[in-house]
Amino acid sequence: MKAAPFAYVRPSRLSDAVAELAETRGGGKVIAGGQSLAPVLAMRLARPDTLIDINSIEELGALTRSGSALHIGAVVRQRRVERDPLSGSVPLLRLALPWVGHRELRSRGTVCGSLAHADPAAELPAVACCLDAELTLTGPSGHRRVSAREFFHGAMTTALTPDEILTSVRLPVAAEGDGFGFAEIARRHGDFALAGVAVRVRLRAGRPEATLTAFGVSDRPVTRDVSEQLAAAVTGSGDASADRLKGPLSAVADEIVDTDGDIHASRDYRRRLLLALAGRELSKAYERARDGA
């Protein structure tokens, strides 16, 4: 199918883009990479009056590190982040990006675009939630900052109002004693996940703190503190093998998976996938934190 007719504007200043979007009164859509939006338009699942192309706005192209955070502007491509040495300061992002679609899609797709699209089976929203990233939303009233864990309200639904643009995301850089894990199961590489996990472990004075974010198993990324489960596995032996973690994580997996299932995977199958992935990646993250890898 072809997209329904729409007007197209390409402002060079952020203030102009915000004004253009406000003028549409909810009938506009912002486009940067277009890898999520273009198929939606082609299937006529969205029929915006106006597309506001933000690619000419120079200030949205920044990829910088400032202090303890990596700043990614709204038009920065996923492939650029994947290849830039700066992204090495956020290892979880580096682990996740190769799972996002295919290289050709990442060469056009943007990090912020994936966050704004809010597909519950997408990788980057899970990364942002696991790291408790900070998103900047810009509208007629100025800027406001929202935690990633408060940004996602449901499938394709976020804290963005119709007159706001997601202009950047700030991800905390890793510190000494941090370890990370990321994995997913999909029918084919590049497909959205049937189930996936992003994991962060922090060792502080020998005590483990662990965060698990699951995706593909609910209508949004789901984040849980699993420090207690990790501590239960390592107490006495110092061993956080996937087998030792399986028992402590079982109740967490039962609670997180709330999808009814579909033709590709039942709810119980997704729960079993999540449990296996969570145990394996939490074990890896613990070893990386312990060994300084």
PDB file of C-alpha atoms in Angstrom:
ATOM      1  CA  MET A   1       0.000   0.000   0.000  1.00  0.00           C
ATOM      2  CA  LYS A   2       0.958   3.625  -0.266  1.00  0.00           C
ATOM      3  CA  ALA A   3       0.750   6.246   2.444  1.00  0.00           C
ATOM      4  CA  ALA A   4      -2.236   8.566   2.486  1.00  0.00           C
ATOM      5  CA  PRO A   5      -1.438  12.110   1.241  1.00  0.00           C
ATOM      6  CA  PHE A   6       0.272  14.441   3.726  1.00  0.00           C
ATOM      7  CA  ALA A   7       2.063  17.780   3.819  1.00  0.00           C
ATOM      8  CA  TYR A   8       5.820  17.783   4.385  1.00  0.00           C
ATOM      9  CA  VAL A   9       8.008  20.372   6.116  1.00  0.00           C
ATOM     10  CA  ARG A  10      11.724  20.307   6.939  1.00  0.00           C
ATOM     11  CA  PRO A  11      12.571  23.070   9.434  1.00  0.00           C
ATOM     12  CA  SER A  12      16.184  23.873  10.302  1.00  0.00           C
ATOM     13  CA  ARG A  13      15.525  25.115  13.840  1.00  0.00           C
ATOM     14  CA  LEU A  14      14.019  23.215  16.767  1.00  0.00           C
ATOM     15  CA  SER A  15      11.737  26.123  17.645  1.00  0.00           C
ATOM     16  CA  ASP A  16      10.298  26.010  14.116  1.00  0.00           C
ATOM     17  CA  ALA A  17       9.732  22.259  14.337  1.00  0.00           C
ATOM     18  CA  VAL A  18       7.888  22.664  17.632  1.00  0.00           C
ATOM     19  CA  ALA A  19       5.771  25.450  16.127  1.00  0.00           C
ATOM     20  CA  GLU A  20       4.969  23.365  13.049  1.00  0.00           C
ATOM     21  CA  LEU A  21       3.920  20.422  15.211  1.00  0.00           C
ATOM     22  CA  ALA A  22       1.754  22.623  17.438  1.00  0.00           C
ATOM     23  CA  GLU A  23       0.075  24.102  14.389  1.00  0.00           C
ATOM     24  CA  THR A  24      -1.130  20.666  13.274  1.00  0.00           C
ATOM     25  CA  ARG A  25      -3.130  20.336  16.554  1.00  0.00           C
ATOM     26  CA  GLY A  26      -2.386  16.657  16.930  1.00  0.00           C
ATOM     27  CA  GLY A  27      -2.449  15.870  13.219  1.00  0.00           C
ATOM     28  CA  GLY A  28       1.314  15.915  12.723  1.00  0.00           C
ATOM     29  CA  LYS A  29       4.036  13.288  13.003  1.00  0.00           C
ATOM     30  CA  VAL A  30       7.756  13.794  13.520  1.00  0.00           C
ATOM     31  CA  ILE A  31      10.134  11.812  11.330  1.00  0.00           C
ATOM     32  CA  ALA A  32      13.894  11.319  11.674  1.00  0.00           C
ATOM     33  CA  GLY A  33      15.042   7.854  10.494  1.00  0.00           C
ATOM     34  CA  GLY A  34      11.566   6.677   9.580  1.00  0.00           C
ATOM     35  CA  GLN A  35      12.320   2.971  10.059  1.00  0.00           C
ATOM     36  CA  SER A  36       9.339   2.535  12.371  1.00  0.00           C
ATOM     37  CA  LEU A  37       7.074   5.269  11.025  1.00  0.00           C
ATOM     38  CA  ALA A  38       7.376   4.591   7.283  1.00  0.00           C
ATOM     39  CA  PRO A  39       5.855   1.063   7.435  1.00  0.00           C
ATOM     40  CA  VAL A  40       3.035   2.398   9.610  1.00  0.00           C
ATOM     41  CA  LEU A  41       2.321   5.090   7.020  1.00  0.00           C
ATOM     42  CA  ALA A  42       2.526   2.610   4.146  1.00  0.00           C
ATOM     43  CA  MET A  43      -0.061   0.375   5.822  1.00  0.00           C
ATOM     44  CA  ARG A  44      -2.178   3.459   6.572  1.00  0.00           C
ATOM     45  CA  LEU A  45      -2.211   2.622  10.256  1.00  0.00           C
ATOM     46  CA  ALA A  46      -1.344   6.309  10.701  1.00  0.00           C
ATOM     47  CA  ARG A  47      -2.612   9.143   8.475  1.00  0.00           C
ATOM     48  CA  PRO A  48      -0.929  12.338   9.629  1.00  0.00           C
ATOM     49  CA  ASP A  49      -1.827  15.636   8.028  1.00  0.00           C
ATOM     50  CA  THR A  50       1.800  16.773   8.130  1.00  0.00           C
ATOM     51  CA  LEU A  51       5.202  15.142   8.463  1.00  0.00           C
ATOM     52  CA  ILE A  52       7.781  17.291  10.264  1.00  0.00           C
ATOM     53  CA  ASP A  53      11.234  16.141   9.159  1.00  0.00           C
ATOM     54  CA  ILE A  54      13.768  17.079  11.869  1.00  0.00           C
ATOM     55  CA  ASN A  55      16.915  15.913  10.080  1.00  0.00           C
ATOM     56  CA  SER A  56      18.099  19.440   9.224  1.00  0.00           C
ATOM     57  CA  ILE A  57      18.120  20.589  12.862  1.00  0.00           C
ATOM     58  CA  GLU A  58      21.819  20.620  13.682  1.00  0.00           C
ATOM     59  CA  GLU A  59      21.479  20.639  17.465  1.00  0.00           C
ATOM     60  CA  LEU A  60      19.644  17.290  17.383  1.00  0.00           C
ATOM     61  CA  GLY A  61      22.653  15.555  15.836  1.00  0.00           C
ATOM     62  CA  ALA A  62      24.859  15.619  18.934  1.00  0.00           C
ATOM     63  CA  LEU A  63      26.490  12.476  20.288  1.00  0.00           C
ATOM     64  CA  THR A  64      28.557  13.548  23.265  1.00  0.00           C
ATOM     65  CA  ARG A  65      29.710  12.430  26.670  1.00  0.00           C
ATOM     66  CA  SER A  66      29.376  14.893  29.502  1.00  0.00           C
ATOM     67  CA  GLY A  67      30.465  13.806  32.959  1.00  0.00           C
ATOM     68  CA  SER A  68      28.648  10.619  33.883  1.00  0.00           C
ATOM     69  CA  ALA A  69      26.228  10.518  30.946  1.00  0.00           C
ATOM     70  CA  LEU A  70      26.164   9.817  27.209  1.00  0.00           C
ATOM     71  CA  HIS A  71      23.958  12.294  25.341  1.00  0.00           C
ATOM     72  CA  ILE A  72      22.260  11.105  22.118  1.00  0.00           C
ATOM     73  CA  GLY A  73      20.324  13.607  20.008  1.00  0.00           C
ATOM     74  CA  ALA A  74      17.090  12.815  18.196  1.00  0.00           C
ATOM     75  CA  VAL A  75      18.555  12.370  14.700  1.00  0.00           C
ATOM     76  CA  VAL A  76      21.624  10.317  15.689  1.00  0.00           C
ATOM     77  CA  ARG A  77      21.526   7.021  13.800  1.00  0.00           C
ATOM     78  CA  GLN A  78      21.759   3.724  15.634  1.00  0.00           C
ATOM     79  CA  ARG A  79      24.658   2.629  13.431  1.00  0.00           C
ATOM     80  CA  ARG A  80      26.623   5.762  14.329  1.00  0.00           C
ATOM     81  CA  VAL A  81      26.169   5.006  18.020  1.00  0.00           C
ATOM     82  CA  GLU A  82      27.159   1.396  17.440  1.00  0.00           C
ATOM     83  CA  ARG A  83      30.442   2.421  15.817  1.00  0.00           C
ATOM     84  CA  ASP A  84      31.377   5.494  17.843  1.00  0.00           C
ATOM     85  CA  PRO A  85      34.001   4.883  20.588  1.00  0.00           C
ATOM     86  CA  LEU A  86      31.964   7.056  22.961  1.00  0.00           C
ATOM     87  CA  SER A  87      29.261   4.397  23.174  1.00  0.00           C
ATOM     88  CA  GLY A  88      31.794   2.072  24.801  1.00  0.00           C
ATOM     89  CA  SER A  89      31.089   4.002  27.997  1.00  0.00           C
ATOM     90  CA  VAL A  90      27.589   2.462  28.009  1.00  0.00           C
ATOM     91  CA  PRO A  91      28.289  -1.274  27.558  1.00  0.00           C
ATOM     92  CA  LEU A  92      24.634  -2.313  27.716  1.00  0.00           C
ATOM     93  CA  LEU A  93      23.897  -0.131  24.691  1.00  0.00           C
ATOM     94  CA  ARG A  94      26.769  -1.750  22.826  1.00  0.00           C
ATOM     95  CA  LEU A  95      25.481  -5.221  23.716  1.00  0.00           C
ATOM     96  CA  ALA A  96      21.935  -4.420  22.557  1.00  0.00           C
ATOM     97  CA  LEU A  97      22.446  -2.551  19.283  1.00  0.00           C
ATOM     98  CA  PRO A  98      23.496  -5.559  17.157  1.00  0.00           C
ATOM     99  CA  TRP A  99      20.115  -7.122  18.024  1.00  0.00           C
ATOM    100  CA  VAL A 100      18.175  -4.159  16.570  1.00  0.00           C
ATOM    101  CA  GLY A 101      16.882  -5.093  13.106  1.00  0.00           C
ATOM    102  CA  HIS A 102      19.611  -5.401  10.493  1.00  0.00           C
ATOM    103  CA  ARG A 103      22.626  -3.192   9.797  1.00  0.00           C
ATOM    104  CA  GLU A 104      20.841  -1.484   6.913  1.00  0.00           C
ATOM    105  CA  LEU A 105      17.932  -0.558   9.180  1.00  0.00           C
ATOM    106  CA  ARG A 106      20.295   0.712  11.878  1.00  0.00           C
ATOM    107  CA  SER A 107      22.032   2.915   9.330  1.00  0.00           C
ATOM    108  CA  ARG A 108      18.813   4.940   9.080  1.00  0.00           C
ATOM    109  CA  GLY A 109      16.989   4.233  12.330  1.00  0.00           C
ATOM    110  CA  THR A 110      17.587   6.496  15.310  1.00  0.00           C
ATOM    111  CA  VAL A 111      17.875   5.680  19.005  1.00  0.00           C
ATOM    112  CA  CYS A 112      15.296   8.300  19.966  1.00  0.00           C
ATOM    113  CA  GLY A 113      12.965   7.167  17.193  1.00  0.00           C
ATOM    114  CA  SER A 114      12.883   3.650  18.608  1.00  0.00           C
ATOM    115  CA  LEU A 115      12.142   5.050  22.072  1.00  0.00           C
ATOM    116  CA  ALA A 116       9.345   7.291  20.779  1.00  0.00           C
ATOM    117  CA  HIS A 117       7.777   4.441  18.771  1.00  0.00           C
ATOM    118  CA  ALA A 118       7.583   2.364  21.995  1.00  0.00           C
ATOM    119  CA  ASP A 119       7.164  -1.088  20.530  1.00  0.00           C
ATOM    120  CA  PRO A 120       6.951  -3.395  23.564  1.00  0.00           C
ATOM    121  CA  ALA A 121       9.179  -5.980  21.858  1.00  0.00           C
ATOM    122  CA  ALA A 122      11.928  -3.497  20.885  1.00  0.00           C
ATOM    123  CA  GLU A 123      15.406  -3.559  22.374  1.00  0.00           C
ATOM    124  CA  LEU A 124      16.304   0.082  23.029  1.00  0.00           C
ATOM    125  CA  PRO A 125      13.330   0.912  25.287  1.00  0.00           C
ATOM    126  CA  ALA A 126      14.439  -1.980  27.505  1.00  0.00           C
ATOM    127  CA  VAL A 127      18.006  -0.639  27.610  1.00  0.00           C
ATOM    128  CA  ALA A 128      16.756   2.833  28.562  1.00  0.00           C
ATOM    129  CA  CYS A 129      14.577   1.423  31.358  1.00  0.00           C
ATOM    130  CA  CYS A 130      17.277  -0.879  32.725  1.00  0.00           C
ATOM    131  CA  LEU A 131      19.735   2.033  32.954  1.00  0.00           C
ATOM    132  CA  ASP A 132      17.032   4.461  34.155  1.00  0.00           C
ATOM    133  CA  ALA A 133      17.892   6.844  31.319  1.00  0.00           C
ATOM    134  CA  GLU A 134      16.575  10.392  31.168  1.00  0.00           C
ATOM    135  CA  LEU A 135      14.588  11.580  28.125  1.00  0.00           C
ATOM    136  CA  THR A 136      14.162  15.218  27.135  1.00  0.00           C
ATOM    137  CA  LEU A 137      10.802  16.190  25.632  1.00  0.00           C
ATOM    138  CA  THR A 138      10.443  19.581  23.967  1.00  0.00           C
ATOM    139  CA  GLY A 139       7.171  21.377  23.322  1.00  0.00           C
ATOM    140  CA  PRO A 140       5.666  24.876  23.202  1.00  0.00           C
ATOM    141  CA  SER A 141       6.260  25.281  26.955  1.00  0.00           C
ATOM    142  CA  GLY A 142       9.948  24.378  26.710  1.00  0.00           C
ATOM    143  CA  HIS A 143      11.870  21.287  27.816  1.00  0.00           C
ATOM    144  CA  ARG A 144      10.919  18.695  30.382  1.00  0.00           C
ATOM    145  CA  ARG A 145      12.825  15.615  31.480  1.00  0.00           C
ATOM    146  CA  VAL A 146      11.212  12.225  32.048  1.00  0.00           C
ATOM    147  CA  SER A 147      12.674   9.004  33.407  1.00  0.00           C
ATOM    148  CA  ALA A 148      12.549   6.159  30.897  1.00  0.00           C
ATOM    149  CA  ARG A 149      10.693   4.048  33.454  1.00  0.00           C
ATOM    150  CA  GLU A 150       7.908   6.641  33.474  1.00  0.00           C
ATOM    151  CA  PHE A 151       7.979   7.307  29.739  1.00  0.00           C
ATOM    152  CA  PHE A 152       6.409   4.075  28.461  1.00  0.00           C
ATOM    153  CA  HIS A 153       2.692   3.874  29.225  1.00  0.00           C
ATOM    154  CA  GLY A 154       1.782   0.879  27.043  1.00  0.00           C
ATOM    155  CA  ALA A 155       2.147  -0.523  23.531  1.00  0.00           C
ATOM    156  CA  MET A 156       3.032   2.408  21.240  1.00  0.00           C
ATOM    157  CA  THR A 157       1.969   4.786  24.007  1.00  0.00           C
ATOM    158  CA  THR A 158       4.296   7.154  25.860  1.00  0.00           C
ATOM    159  CA  ALA A 159       4.420  10.288  27.981  1.00  0.00           C
ATOM    160  CA  LEU A 160       4.833  12.397  24.827  1.00  0.00           C
ATOM    161  CA  THR A 161       1.961  14.806  24.259  1.00  0.00           C
ATOM    162  CA  PRO A 162       0.838  15.486  20.656  1.00  0.00           C
ATOM    163  CA  ASP A 163       2.780  18.780  20.570  1.00  0.00           C
ATOM    164  CA  GLU A 164       6.074  17.446  21.965  1.00  0.00           C
ATOM    165  CA  ILE A 165       9.210  16.050  20.324  1.00  0.00           C
ATOM    166  CA  LEU A 166      11.608  13.587  21.968  1.00  0.00           C
ATOM    167  CA  THR A 167      14.785  15.596  21.419  1.00  0.00           C
ATOM    168  CA  SER A 168      17.446  13.565  23.264  1.00  0.00           C
ATOM    169  CA  VAL A 169      18.214  10.762  25.687  1.00  0.00           C
ATOM    170  CA  ARG A 170      20.897  10.697  28.392  1.00  0.00           C
ATOM    171  CA  LEU A 171      22.252   7.300  29.408  1.00  0.00           C
ATOM    172  CA  PRO A 172      24.440   6.883  32.510  1.00  0.00           C
ATOM    173  CA  VAL A 173      27.946   5.618  31.762  1.00  0.00           C
ATOM    174  CA  ALA A 174      29.236   2.481  33.469  1.00  0.00           C
ATOM    175  CA  ALA A 175      31.219   2.686  36.700  1.00  0.00           C
ATOM    176  CA  GLU A 176      33.785   0.342  38.238  1.00  0.00           C
ATOM    177  CA  GLY A 177      32.021  -2.746  39.547  1.00  0.00           C
ATOM    178  CA  ASP A 178      29.286  -2.680  36.924  1.00  0.00           C
ATOM    179  CA  GLY A 179      28.451  -5.647  34.693  1.00  0.00           C
ATOM    180  CA  PHE A 180      25.804  -6.032  32.014  1.00  0.00           C
ATOM    181  CA  GLY A 181      23.954  -8.677  30.020  1.00  0.00           C
ATOM    182  CA  PHE A 182      21.567  -8.580  27.076  1.00  0.00           C
ATOM    183  CA  ALA A 183      19.860 -11.277  24.986  1.00  0.00           C
ATOM    184  CA  GLU A 184      16.613 -12.049  23.214  1.00  0.00           C
ATOM    185  CA  ILE A 185      14.853 -14.866  21.383  1.00  0.00           C
ATOM    186  CA  ALA A 186      13.188 -14.051  18.059  1.00  0.00           C
ATOM    187  CA  ARG A 187      11.928 -16.215  15.200  1.00  0.00           C
ATOM    188  CA  ARG A 188      14.667 -14.792  12.980  1.00  0.00           C
ATOM    189  CA  HIS A 189      17.514 -12.412  13.624  1.00  0.00           C
ATOM    190  CA  GLY A 190      16.224  -8.889  13.153  1.00  0.00           C
ATOM    191  CA  ASP A 191      12.646  -9.703  14.133  1.00  0.00           C
ATOM    192  CA  PHE A 192      11.097  -8.294  17.265  1.00  0.00           C
ATOM    193  CA  ALA A 193      11.669 -10.432  20.316  1.00  0.00           C
ATOM    194  CA  LEU A 194       9.392 -13.153  21.631  1.00  0.00           C
ATOM    195  CA  ALA A 195      11.170 -12.483  24.917  1.00  0.00           C
ATOM    196  CA  GLY A 196      14.295 -10.567  25.884  1.00  0.00           C
ATOM    197  CA  VAL A 197      16.208  -9.215  28.853  1.00  0.00           C
ATOM    198  CA  ALA A 198      18.550  -6.342  29.688  1.00  0.00           C
ATOM    199  CA  VAL A 199      20.488  -6.740  32.921  1.00  0.00           C
ATOM    200  CA  ARG A 200      22.703  -4.541  35.084  1.00  0.00           C
ATOM    201  CA  VAL A 201      24.671  -5.774  38.122  1.00  0.00           C
ATOM    202  CA  ARG A 202      26.566  -3.514  40.494  1.00  0.00           C
ATOM    203  CA  LEU A 203      28.995  -4.764  43.125  1.00  0.00           C
ATOM    204  CA  ARG A 204      29.457  -2.281  45.929  1.00  0.00           C
ATOM    205  CA  ALA A 205      31.679  -3.398  48.806  1.00  0.00           C
ATOM    206  CA  GLY A 206      31.084  -6.971  47.670  1.00  0.00           C
ATOM    207  CA  ARG A 207      27.287  -6.670  47.802  1.00  0.00           C
ATOM    208  CA  PRO A 208      25.403  -7.261  44.534  1.00  0.00           C
ATOM    209  CA  GLU A 209      22.702  -4.943  43.268  1.00  0.00           C
ATOM    210  CA  ALA A 210      20.851  -6.164  40.198  1.00  0.00           C
ATOM    211  CA  THR A 211      18.267  -4.736  37.824  1.00  0.00           C
ATOM    212  CA  LEU A 212      16.374  -6.796  35.248  1.00  0.00           C
ATOM    213  CA  THR A 213      14.272  -5.333  32.416  1.00  0.00           C
ATOM    214  CA  ALA A 214      12.181  -7.740  30.358  1.00  0.00           C
ATOM    215  CA  PHE A 215      10.670  -6.974  26.952  1.00  0.00           C
ATOM    216  CA  GLY A 216       8.393  -8.766  24.512  1.00  0.00           C
ATOM    217  CA  VAL A 217       6.381 -10.214  27.399  1.00  0.00           C
ATOM    218  CA  SER A 218       4.129  -7.294  28.315  1.00  0.00           C
ATOM    219  CA  ASP A 219       2.752  -4.116  26.733  1.00  0.00           C
ATOM    220  CA  ARG A 220       5.880  -2.188  27.797  1.00  0.00           C
ATOM    221  CA  PRO A 221       9.367  -2.872  29.190  1.00  0.00           C
ATOM    222  CA  VAL A 222       9.095  -4.225  32.736  1.00  0.00           C
ATOM    223  CA  THR A 223      11.862  -3.480  35.249  1.00  0.00           C
ATOM    224  CA  ARG A 224      12.435  -5.274  38.534  1.00  0.00           C
ATOM    225  CA  ASP A 225      15.059  -5.104  41.261  1.00  0.00           C
ATOM    226  CA  VAL A 226      16.441  -8.659  41.485  1.00  0.00           C
ATOM    227  CA  SER A 227      19.221  -7.958  43.998  1.00  0.00           C
ATOM    228  CA  GLU A 228      17.617 -10.308  46.519  1.00  0.00           C
ATOM    229  CA  GLN A 229      17.453 -13.138  43.991  1.00  0.00           C
ATOM    230  CA  LEU A 230      21.082 -12.655  42.958  1.00  0.00           C
ATOM    231  CA  ALA A 231      22.245 -12.454  46.577  1.00  0.00           C
ATOM    232  CA  ALA A 232      20.370 -15.680  47.372  1.00  0.00           C
ATOM    233  CA  ALA A 233      22.207 -17.446  44.563  1.00  0.00           C
ATOM    234  CA  VAL A 234      25.714 -16.289  45.472  1.00  0.00           C
ATOM    235  CA  THR A 235      25.496 -16.451  49.290  1.00  0.00           C
ATOM    236  CA  GLY A 236      27.861 -19.084  50.619  1.00  0.00           C
ATOM    237  CA  SER A 237      29.274 -20.230  47.296  1.00  0.00           C
ATOM    238  CA  GLY A 238      29.914 -17.014  45.372  1.00  0.00           C
ATOM    239  CA  ASP A 239      28.480 -18.895  42.400  1.00  0.00           C
ATOM    240  CA  ALA A 240      25.842 -17.108  40.293  1.00  0.00           C
ATOM    241  CA  SER A 241      25.402 -19.798  37.667  1.00  0.00           C
ATOM    242  CA  ALA A 242      22.223 -19.823  35.630  1.00  0.00           C
ATOM    243  CA  ASP A 243      21.184 -23.059  37.354  1.00  0.00           C
ATOM    244  CA  ARG A 244      21.459 -21.506  40.828  1.00  0.00           C
ATOM    245  CA  LEU A 245      19.514 -18.437  39.684  1.00  0.00           C
ATOM    246  CA  LYS A 246      16.655 -20.386  38.120  1.00  0.00           C
ATOM    247  CA  GLY A 247      14.846 -21.030  41.397  1.00  0.00           C
ATOM    248  CA  PRO A 248      15.084 -17.497  42.837  1.00  0.00           C
ATOM    249  CA  LEU A 249      14.009 -15.947  39.512  1.00  0.00           C
ATOM    250  CA  SER A 250      11.047 -18.234  38.873  1.00  0.00           C
ATOM    251  CA  ALA A 251       8.506 -16.134  40.773  1.00  0.00           C
ATOM    252  CA  VAL A 252       9.792 -12.955  39.075  1.00  0.00           C
ATOM    253  CA  ALA A 253       9.266 -14.486  35.630  1.00  0.00           C
ATOM    254  CA  ASP A 254       5.757 -15.603  36.609  1.00  0.00           C
ATOM    255  CA  GLU A 255       4.872 -12.090  37.705  1.00  0.00           C
ATOM    256  CA  ILE A 256       6.412 -10.187  34.777  1.00  0.00           C
ATOM    257  CA  VAL A 257       4.871 -12.077  31.847  1.00  0.00           C
ATOM    258  CA  ASP A 258       1.338 -10.760  31.418  1.00  0.00           C
ATOM    259  CA  THR A 259       0.806 -11.203  27.681  1.00  0.00           C
ATOM    260  CA  ASP A 260      -1.916 -13.616  26.592  1.00  0.00           C
ATOM    261  CA  GLY A 261       0.368 -15.031  23.916  1.00  0.00           C
ATOM    262  CA  ASP A 262      -0.130 -15.091  20.144  1.00  0.00           C
ATOM    263  CA  ILE A 263       0.331 -17.389  17.149  1.00  0.00           C
ATOM    264  CA  HIS A 264       4.118 -17.248  17.612  1.00  0.00           C
ATOM    265  CA  ALA A 265       4.412 -18.059  21.306  1.00  0.00           C
ATOM    266  CA  SER A 266       2.129 -18.807  24.220  1.00  0.00           C
ATOM    267  CA  ARG A 267       2.326 -17.045  27.558  1.00  0.00           C
ATOM    268  CA  ASP A 268       3.909 -20.107  29.200  1.00  0.00           C
ATOM    269  CA  TYR A 269       6.526 -20.437  26.456  1.00  0.00           C
ATOM    270  CA  ARG A 270       7.466 -16.770  26.848  1.00  0.00           C
ATOM    271  CA  ARG A 271       7.743 -17.270  30.613  1.00  0.00           C
ATOM    272  CA  ARG A 272      10.144 -20.154  30.102  1.00  0.00           C
ATOM    273  CA  LEU A 273      12.191 -18.134  27.615  1.00  0.00           C
ATOM    274  CA  LEU A 274      12.352 -15.224  30.013  1.00  0.00           C
ATOM    275  CA  LEU A 275      13.445 -17.414  32.901  1.00  0.00           C
ATOM    276  CA  ALA A 276      16.233 -19.008  30.859  1.00  0.00           C
ATOM    277  CA  LEU A 277      17.463 -15.676  29.459  1.00  0.00           C
ATOM    278  CA  ALA A 278      17.293 -13.914  32.807  1.00  0.00           C
ATOM    279  CA  GLY A 279      19.318 -16.582  34.565  1.00  0.00           C
ATOM    280  CA  ARG A 280      21.965 -16.724  31.861  1.00  0.00           C
ATOM    281  CA  GLU A 281      22.412 -12.977  31.405  1.00  0.00           C
ATOM    282  CA  LEU A 282      22.306 -12.219  35.125  1.00  0.00           C
ATOM    283  CA  SER A 283      25.044 -14.794  35.618  1.00  0.00           C
ATOM    284  CA  LYS A 284      27.151 -13.206  32.877  1.00  0.00           C
ATOM    285  CA  ALA A 285      26.601  -9.711  34.247  1.00  0.00           C
ATOM    286  CA  TYR A 286      27.635 -10.818  37.740  1.00  0.00           C
ATOM    287  CA  GLU A 287      30.838 -12.384  36.424  1.00  0.00           C
ATOM    288  CA  ARG A 288      31.630  -9.260  34.396  1.00  0.00           C
ATOM    289  CA  ALA A 289      31.071  -7.042  37.434  1.00  0.00           C
ATOM    290  CA  ARG A 290      33.178  -9.313  39.648  1.00  0.00           C
ATOM    291  CA  ASP A 291      36.005  -9.718  37.134  1.00  0.00           C
ATOM    292  CA  GLY A 292      35.982  -6.128  35.867  1.00  0.00           C
ATOM    293  CA  ALA A 293      35.360  -7.318  32.310  1.00  0.00           C
TER     294      ALA A 293
END
